[in-house]
Amino acid sequence: MIISGALAALCLSVAWDLQREARARMELRWGVVLAVPLLAGGLIFGLRAARALLSPGTIVAEVAADSGLNVAAAFGYLIIALVFQLTLVALVVTRGVVELRRSSRYDALTGLLNRRAMQAALEEQAQRSRRLGEPFSVLMLDADHFKTVNDVQGHAAGDRALQHLGTVLAAQMRDIDRVGRWGGEEFVVLLPGASLAQAREVAERLRERVQALPLRWQDRAVALTLSAGASQWSEAGDELSALLARADAALYRAKAAGRNRVEAEPAPGTPRVGLVS
Protein backbone atom coordinates (compact mmCIF):
# COMPACT_ATOMS: atom_id res chain seq x y z
CA MET A 1 0.00 0.00 0.00
CA ILE A 2 2.77 2.43 0.96
CA ILE A 3 4.76 1.73 -2.21
CA SER A 4 1.69 2.07 -4.44
CA GLY A 5 0.67 5.30 -2.73
CA ALA A 6 4.16 6.76 -3.06
CA LEU A 7 4.36 5.81 -6.75
CA ALA A 8 0.92 7.32 -7.36
CA ALA A 9 1.95 10.58 -5.71
CA LEU A 10 5.23 10.66 -7.64
CA CYS A 11 3.58 10.03 -11.01
CA LEU A 12 0.90 12.66 -10.43
CA SER A 13 3.45 15.19 -9.15
CA VAL A 14 5.70 14.83 -12.20
CA ALA A 15 2.67 14.94 -14.53
CA TRP A 16 1.57 18.19 -12.88
CA ASP A 17 5.06 19.67 -13.27
CA LEU A 18 5.06 18.74 -16.95
CA GLN A 19 1.71 20.39 -17.55
CA ARG A 20 2.79 23.53 -15.71
CA GLU A 21 6.02 23.75 -17.71
CA ALA A 22 4.18 23.14 -20.97
CA ARG A 23 1.55 25.76 -20.19
CA ALA A 24 4.20 28.32 -19.31
CA ARG A 25 6.09 27.66 -22.55
CA MET A 26 2.99 27.33 -24.75
CA GLU A 27 3.91 23.72 -25.62
CA LEU A 28 0.70 22.09 -24.39
CA ARG A 29 0.74 19.28 -26.96
CA TRP A 30 4.04 17.89 -25.74
CA GLY A 31 3.00 18.37 -22.15
CA VAL A 32 -0.09 16.20 -22.76
CA VAL A 33 1.90 13.52 -24.60
CA LEU A 34 4.36 13.19 -21.73
CA ALA A 35 1.88 13.59 -18.91
CA VAL A 36 -0.85 11.13 -19.99
CA PRO A 37 1.18 7.94 -19.27
CA LEU A 38 2.13 9.31 -15.87
CA LEU A 39 -1.46 10.25 -15.10
CA ALA A 40 -2.54 6.74 -16.05
CA GLY A 41 0.17 5.24 -13.88
CA GLY A 42 -0.76 7.50 -10.99
CA LEU A 43 -4.40 6.45 -11.31
CA ILE A 44 -3.51 2.74 -11.35
CA PHE A 45 -1.23 3.00 -8.34
CA GLY A 46 -3.75 5.18 -6.54
CA LEU A 47 -6.53 2.64 -7.04
CA ARG A 48 -4.22 -0.15 -5.94
CA ALA A 49 -3.29 1.76 -2.78
CA ALA A 50 -6.95 2.50 -2.04
CA ARG A 51 -7.87 -1.16 -2.48
CA ALA A 52 -5.04 -2.22 -0.19
CA LEU A 53 -6.27 0.24 2.42
CA LEU A 54 -9.90 -0.90 2.22
CA SER A 55 -9.22 -4.62 1.85
CA PRO A 56 -5.69 -5.44 3.06
CA GLY A 57 -6.32 -9.19 3.31
CA THR A 58 -7.37 -9.50 -0.32
CA ILE A 59 -4.41 -7.60 -1.71
CA VAL A 60 -1.94 -9.62 0.40
CA ALA A 61 -3.43 -12.86 -0.90
CA GLU A 62 -3.22 -11.64 -4.51
CA VAL A 63 0.41 -10.63 -4.13
CA ALA A 64 1.30 -14.00 -2.58
CA ALA A 65 -0.48 -15.93 -5.33
CA ASP A 66 1.43 -17.10 -8.39
CA SER A 67 -0.90 -15.60 -10.97
CA GLY A 68 -0.79 -13.85 -14.30
CA LEU A 69 -2.12 -10.74 -12.60
CA ASN A 70 1.07 -10.38 -10.59
CA VAL A 71 3.17 -10.90 -13.72
CA ALA A 72 1.16 -8.22 -15.48
CA ALA A 73 1.52 -5.91 -12.48
CA ALA A 74 5.29 -6.42 -12.41
CA PHE A 75 5.47 -5.72 -16.13
CA GLY A 76 3.35 -2.62 -15.60
CA TYR A 77 5.73 -1.43 -12.90
CA LEU A 78 8.63 -1.76 -15.34
CA ILE A 79 6.78 0.15 -18.05
CA ILE A 80 5.83 2.92 -15.65
CA ALA A 81 9.41 3.13 -14.39
CA LEU A 82 10.69 3.40 -17.98
CA VAL A 83 8.15 6.08 -18.86
CA PHE A 84 9.02 7.92 -15.68
CA GLN A 85 12.74 7.92 -16.49
CA LEU A 86 12.16 9.04 -20.07
CA THR A 87 9.84 11.79 -18.86
CA LEU A 88 12.45 13.07 -16.42
CA VAL A 89 15.02 13.15 -19.22
CA ALA A 90 12.59 15.02 -21.47
CA LEU A 91 11.84 17.48 -18.68
CA VAL A 92 15.52 18.16 -18.02
CA VAL A 93 16.25 18.62 -21.73
CA THR A 94 13.24 20.91 -22.20
CA ARG A 95 14.25 23.08 -19.28
CA GLY A 96 17.80 23.25 -20.59
CA VAL A 97 16.62 24.36 -24.03
CA VAL A 98 14.32 26.98 -22.49
CA GLU A 99 17.12 28.37 -20.33
CA LEU A 100 19.48 28.46 -23.32
CA ARG A 101 16.92 30.36 -25.37
CA ARG A 102 16.31 32.76 -22.51
CA SER A 103 20.00 33.44 -21.92
CA SER A 104 20.44 34.24 -25.62
CA ARG A 105 17.67 36.89 -25.50
CA TYR A 106 17.60 38.33 -21.99
CA ASP A 107 20.08 40.25 -19.89
CA ALA A 108 21.10 38.09 -16.93
CA LEU A 109 21.17 40.98 -14.45
CA THR A 110 18.01 42.95 -15.24
CA GLY A 111 15.83 40.37 -16.99
CA LEU A 112 15.26 42.84 -19.85
CA LEU A 113 16.00 42.08 -23.48
CA ASN A 114 19.73 42.08 -24.16
CA ARG A 115 21.35 44.19 -26.86
CA ARG A 116 21.20 41.46 -29.51
CA ALA A 117 17.49 40.81 -28.95
CA MET A 118 16.74 44.53 -28.79
CA GLN A 119 18.59 45.10 -32.05
CA ALA A 120 16.53 42.35 -33.66
CA ALA A 121 13.29 43.92 -32.37
CA LEU A 122 14.32 47.32 -33.75
CA GLU A 123 15.19 45.86 -37.15
CA GLU A 124 11.89 43.99 -37.30
CA GLN A 125 9.99 47.18 -36.48
CA ALA A 126 11.96 49.13 -39.09
CA GLN A 127 11.06 46.57 -41.76
CA ARG A 128 7.39 46.77 -40.77
CA SER A 129 7.47 50.55 -40.93
CA ARG A 130 9.05 50.52 -44.38
CA ARG A 131 6.37 48.13 -45.59
CA LEU A 132 3.30 49.62 -43.90
CA GLY A 133 4.34 53.20 -43.19
CA GLU A 134 3.79 52.63 -39.48
CA PRO A 135 5.51 55.23 -37.28
CA PHE A 136 7.55 54.35 -34.23
CA SER A 137 9.88 56.08 -31.82
CA VAL A 138 12.93 55.15 -29.80
CA LEU A 139 14.15 56.28 -26.39
CA MET A 140 17.74 56.14 -25.21
CA LEU A 141 17.93 56.21 -21.40
CA ASP A 142 20.95 56.54 -19.15
CA ALA A 143 21.20 56.35 -15.35
CA ASP A 144 22.64 59.61 -14.02
CA HIS A 145 25.77 59.57 -11.86
CA PHE A 146 25.85 55.79 -11.92
CA LYS A 147 29.61 55.72 -11.33
CA THR A 148 29.01 57.52 -8.04
CA VAL A 149 26.61 54.78 -6.94
CA ASN A 150 29.28 52.18 -7.70
CA ASP A 151 32.07 54.13 -6.03
CA VAL A 152 30.17 55.15 -2.89
CA GLN A 153 27.78 52.26 -2.32
CA GLY A 154 29.79 49.47 -3.97
CA HIS A 155 29.35 47.34 -7.07
CA ALA A 156 26.70 45.18 -5.41
CA ALA A 157 24.59 48.30 -4.96
CA GLY A 158 25.27 49.21 -8.59
CA ASP A 159 23.98 45.84 -9.74
CA ARG A 160 20.93 46.20 -7.54
CA ALA A 161 20.33 49.68 -8.96
CA LEU A 162 20.31 48.29 -12.51
CA GLN A 163 17.85 45.60 -11.46
CA HIS A 164 15.68 48.24 -9.83
CA LEU A 165 15.73 50.41 -12.95
CA GLY A 166 14.87 47.42 -15.13
CA THR A 167 11.87 46.61 -12.94
CA VAL A 168 10.60 50.19 -12.93
CA LEU A 169 10.98 50.59 -16.69
CA ALA A 170 9.34 47.26 -17.54
CA ALA A 171 6.35 48.08 -15.32
CA GLN A 172 5.58 51.18 -17.41
CA MET A 173 5.61 49.48 -20.80
CA ARG A 174 2.62 48.56 -22.97
CA ASP A 175 2.36 45.01 -24.24
CA ILE A 176 3.64 46.07 -27.66
CA ASP A 177 6.59 48.09 -26.31
CA ARG A 178 10.06 46.66 -25.92
CA VAL A 179 12.71 47.68 -23.41
CA GLY A 180 16.25 46.37 -23.27
CA ARG A 181 19.58 46.95 -21.63
CA TRP A 182 21.82 48.42 -24.29
CA GLY A 183 25.00 48.21 -22.24
CA GLY A 184 26.31 49.38 -18.88
CA GLU A 185 23.72 51.71 -17.37
CA GLU A 186 22.11 52.54 -20.73
CA PHE A 187 18.67 51.30 -21.83
CA VAL A 188 16.70 51.45 -25.07
CA VAL A 189 12.91 51.58 -25.42
CA LEU A 190 11.02 50.79 -28.64
CA LEU A 191 7.58 52.42 -28.91
CA PRO A 192 5.64 51.08 -31.94
CA GLY A 193 3.08 53.51 -33.33
CA ALA A 194 4.29 56.39 -31.15
CA SER A 195 4.91 59.89 -32.46
CA LEU A 196 7.80 61.99 -31.22
CA ALA A 197 5.49 63.93 -28.89
CA GLN A 198 4.10 60.69 -27.46
CA ALA A 199 7.60 59.30 -27.03
CA ARG A 200 8.61 62.38 -25.10
CA GLU A 201 5.60 61.95 -22.82
CA VAL A 202 6.59 58.34 -22.16
CA ALA A 203 10.16 59.40 -21.42
CA GLU A 204 8.94 62.04 -18.96
CA ARG A 205 6.75 59.46 -17.24
CA LEU A 206 9.68 57.06 -16.94
CA ARG A 207 11.94 59.81 -15.62
CA GLU A 208 9.38 60.86 -13.01
CA ARG A 209 8.72 57.27 -11.97
CA VAL A 210 12.39 56.49 -11.45
CA GLN A 211 12.87 59.68 -9.44
CA ALA A 212 9.84 58.85 -7.27
CA LEU A 213 11.06 55.33 -6.47
CA PRO A 214 14.52 55.43 -4.88
CA LEU A 215 16.50 52.24 -4.47
CA ARG A 216 16.33 50.69 -1.01
CA TRP A 217 19.83 49.55 -0.15
CA GLN A 218 20.96 48.46 3.32
CA ASP A 219 18.16 50.40 5.03
CA ARG A 220 18.97 53.52 3.05
CA ALA A 221 17.20 55.24 0.18
CA VAL A 222 19.54 55.76 -2.78
CA ALA A 223 18.18 58.39 -5.16
CA LEU A 224 18.28 57.47 -8.84
CA THR A 225 17.49 59.62 -11.86
CA LEU A 226 17.40 59.14 -15.61
CA SER A 227 18.29 61.24 -18.61
CA ALA A 228 16.51 60.42 -21.87
CA GLY A 229 16.74 61.16 -25.57
CA ALA A 230 13.88 60.56 -28.02
CA SER A 231 13.78 60.18 -31.79
CA GLN A 232 11.12 59.17 -34.31
CA TRP A 233 11.28 57.04 -37.44
CA SER A 234 10.01 59.56 -39.96
CA GLU A 235 10.91 58.53 -43.49
CA ALA A 236 10.72 55.39 -45.59
CA GLY A 237 14.41 55.79 -46.36
CA ASP A 238 15.42 56.35 -42.74
CA GLU A 239 18.18 54.11 -41.42
CA LEU A 240 18.00 52.45 -38.03
CA SER A 241 21.55 53.50 -37.21
CA ALA A 242 20.65 57.14 -37.93
CA LEU A 243 17.54 56.87 -35.76
CA LEU A 244 19.57 55.56 -32.83
CA ALA A 245 22.25 58.20 -33.39
CA ARG A 246 19.63 60.96 -33.17
CA ALA A 247 18.24 59.51 -29.94
CA ASP A 248 21.78 59.26 -28.57
CA ALA A 249 22.48 62.88 -29.55
CA ALA A 250 19.31 63.96 -27.73
CA LEU A 251 20.43 61.98 -24.69
CA TYR A 252 23.79 63.73 -24.81
CA ARG A 253 22.03 67.11 -24.77
CA ALA A 254 19.97 66.02 -21.76
CA LYS A 255 23.16 65.09 -19.94
CA ALA A 256 24.87 68.34 -20.91
CA ALA A 257 21.86 70.37 -19.75
CA GLY A 258 22.10 69.06 -16.20
CA ARG A 259 20.77 65.49 -16.27
CA ASN A 260 17.43 64.17 -14.98
CA ARG A 261 15.67 65.56 -18.03
CA VAL A 262 14.31 64.57 -21.44
CA GLU A 263 15.44 65.91 -24.79
CA ALA A 264 14.12 65.02 -28.23
CA GLU A 265 15.32 65.44 -31.76
CA PRO A 266 13.66 68.27 -33.73
CA ALA A 267 10.14 67.41 -34.86
CA PRO A 268 9.84 65.73 -38.29
CA GLY A 269 10.22 68.29 -41.06
CA THR A 270 12.46 70.58 -38.99
CA PRO A 271 15.98 70.98 -40.41
CA ARG A 272 18.46 69.10 -38.24
CA VAL A 273 21.11 71.80 -38.18
CA GLY A 274 23.47 72.09 -35.23
CA LEU A 275 22.58 68.75 -33.65
CA VAL A 276 25.16 67.44 -31.20
CA SER A 277 26.73 64.31 -32.62
Coordinates of N, CA and C in Angstrom, one line a residue, residues 4-5 7-8 41-51:
S4 N 2.6 1.6 -3.4 CA 1.7 2.1 -4.4 C 1.3 3.5 -4.2
G5 N 1.0 3.9 -3.0 CA 0.7 5.3 -2.7 C 1.8 6.3 -3.1
L7 N 4.2 5.8 -5.3 CA 4.4 5.8 -6.7 C 3.3 6.6 -7.4
A8 N 2.0 6.5 -6.8 CA 0.9 7.3 -7.4 C 1.2 8.8 -7.2
G41 N -0.5 6.0 -14.9 CA 0.2 5.2 -13.9 C -0.2 5.7 -12.5
G42 N -0.4 7.0 -12.3 CA -0.8 7.5 -11.0 C -2.1 7.0 -10.6
L43 N -3.1 7.0 -11.6 CA -4.4 6.5 -11.3 C -4.4 5.0 -10.9
I44 N -3.6 4.2 -11.7 CA -3.5 2.7 -11.4 C -2.9 2.5 -10.0
F45 N -1.8 3.2 -9.7 CA -1.2 3.0 -8.3 C -2.1 3.5 -7.2
G46 N -2.8 4.6 -7.5 CA -3.7 5.2 -6.5 C -4.9 4.2 -6.2
L47 N -5.5 3.6 -7.3 CA -6.5 2.6 -7.0 C -6.0 1.4 -6.3
R48 N -4.8 1.0 -6.6 CA -4.2 -0.1 -5.9 C -4.0 0.2 -4.5
A49 N -3.5 1.4 -4.2 CA -3.3 1.8 -2.8 C -4.6 1.9 -2.0
A50 N -5.6 2.4 -2.7 CA -7.0 2.5 -2.0 C -7.5 1.1 -1.7
R51 N -7.4 0.2 -2.7 CA -7.9 -1.2 -2.5 C -7.1 -1.8 -1.3

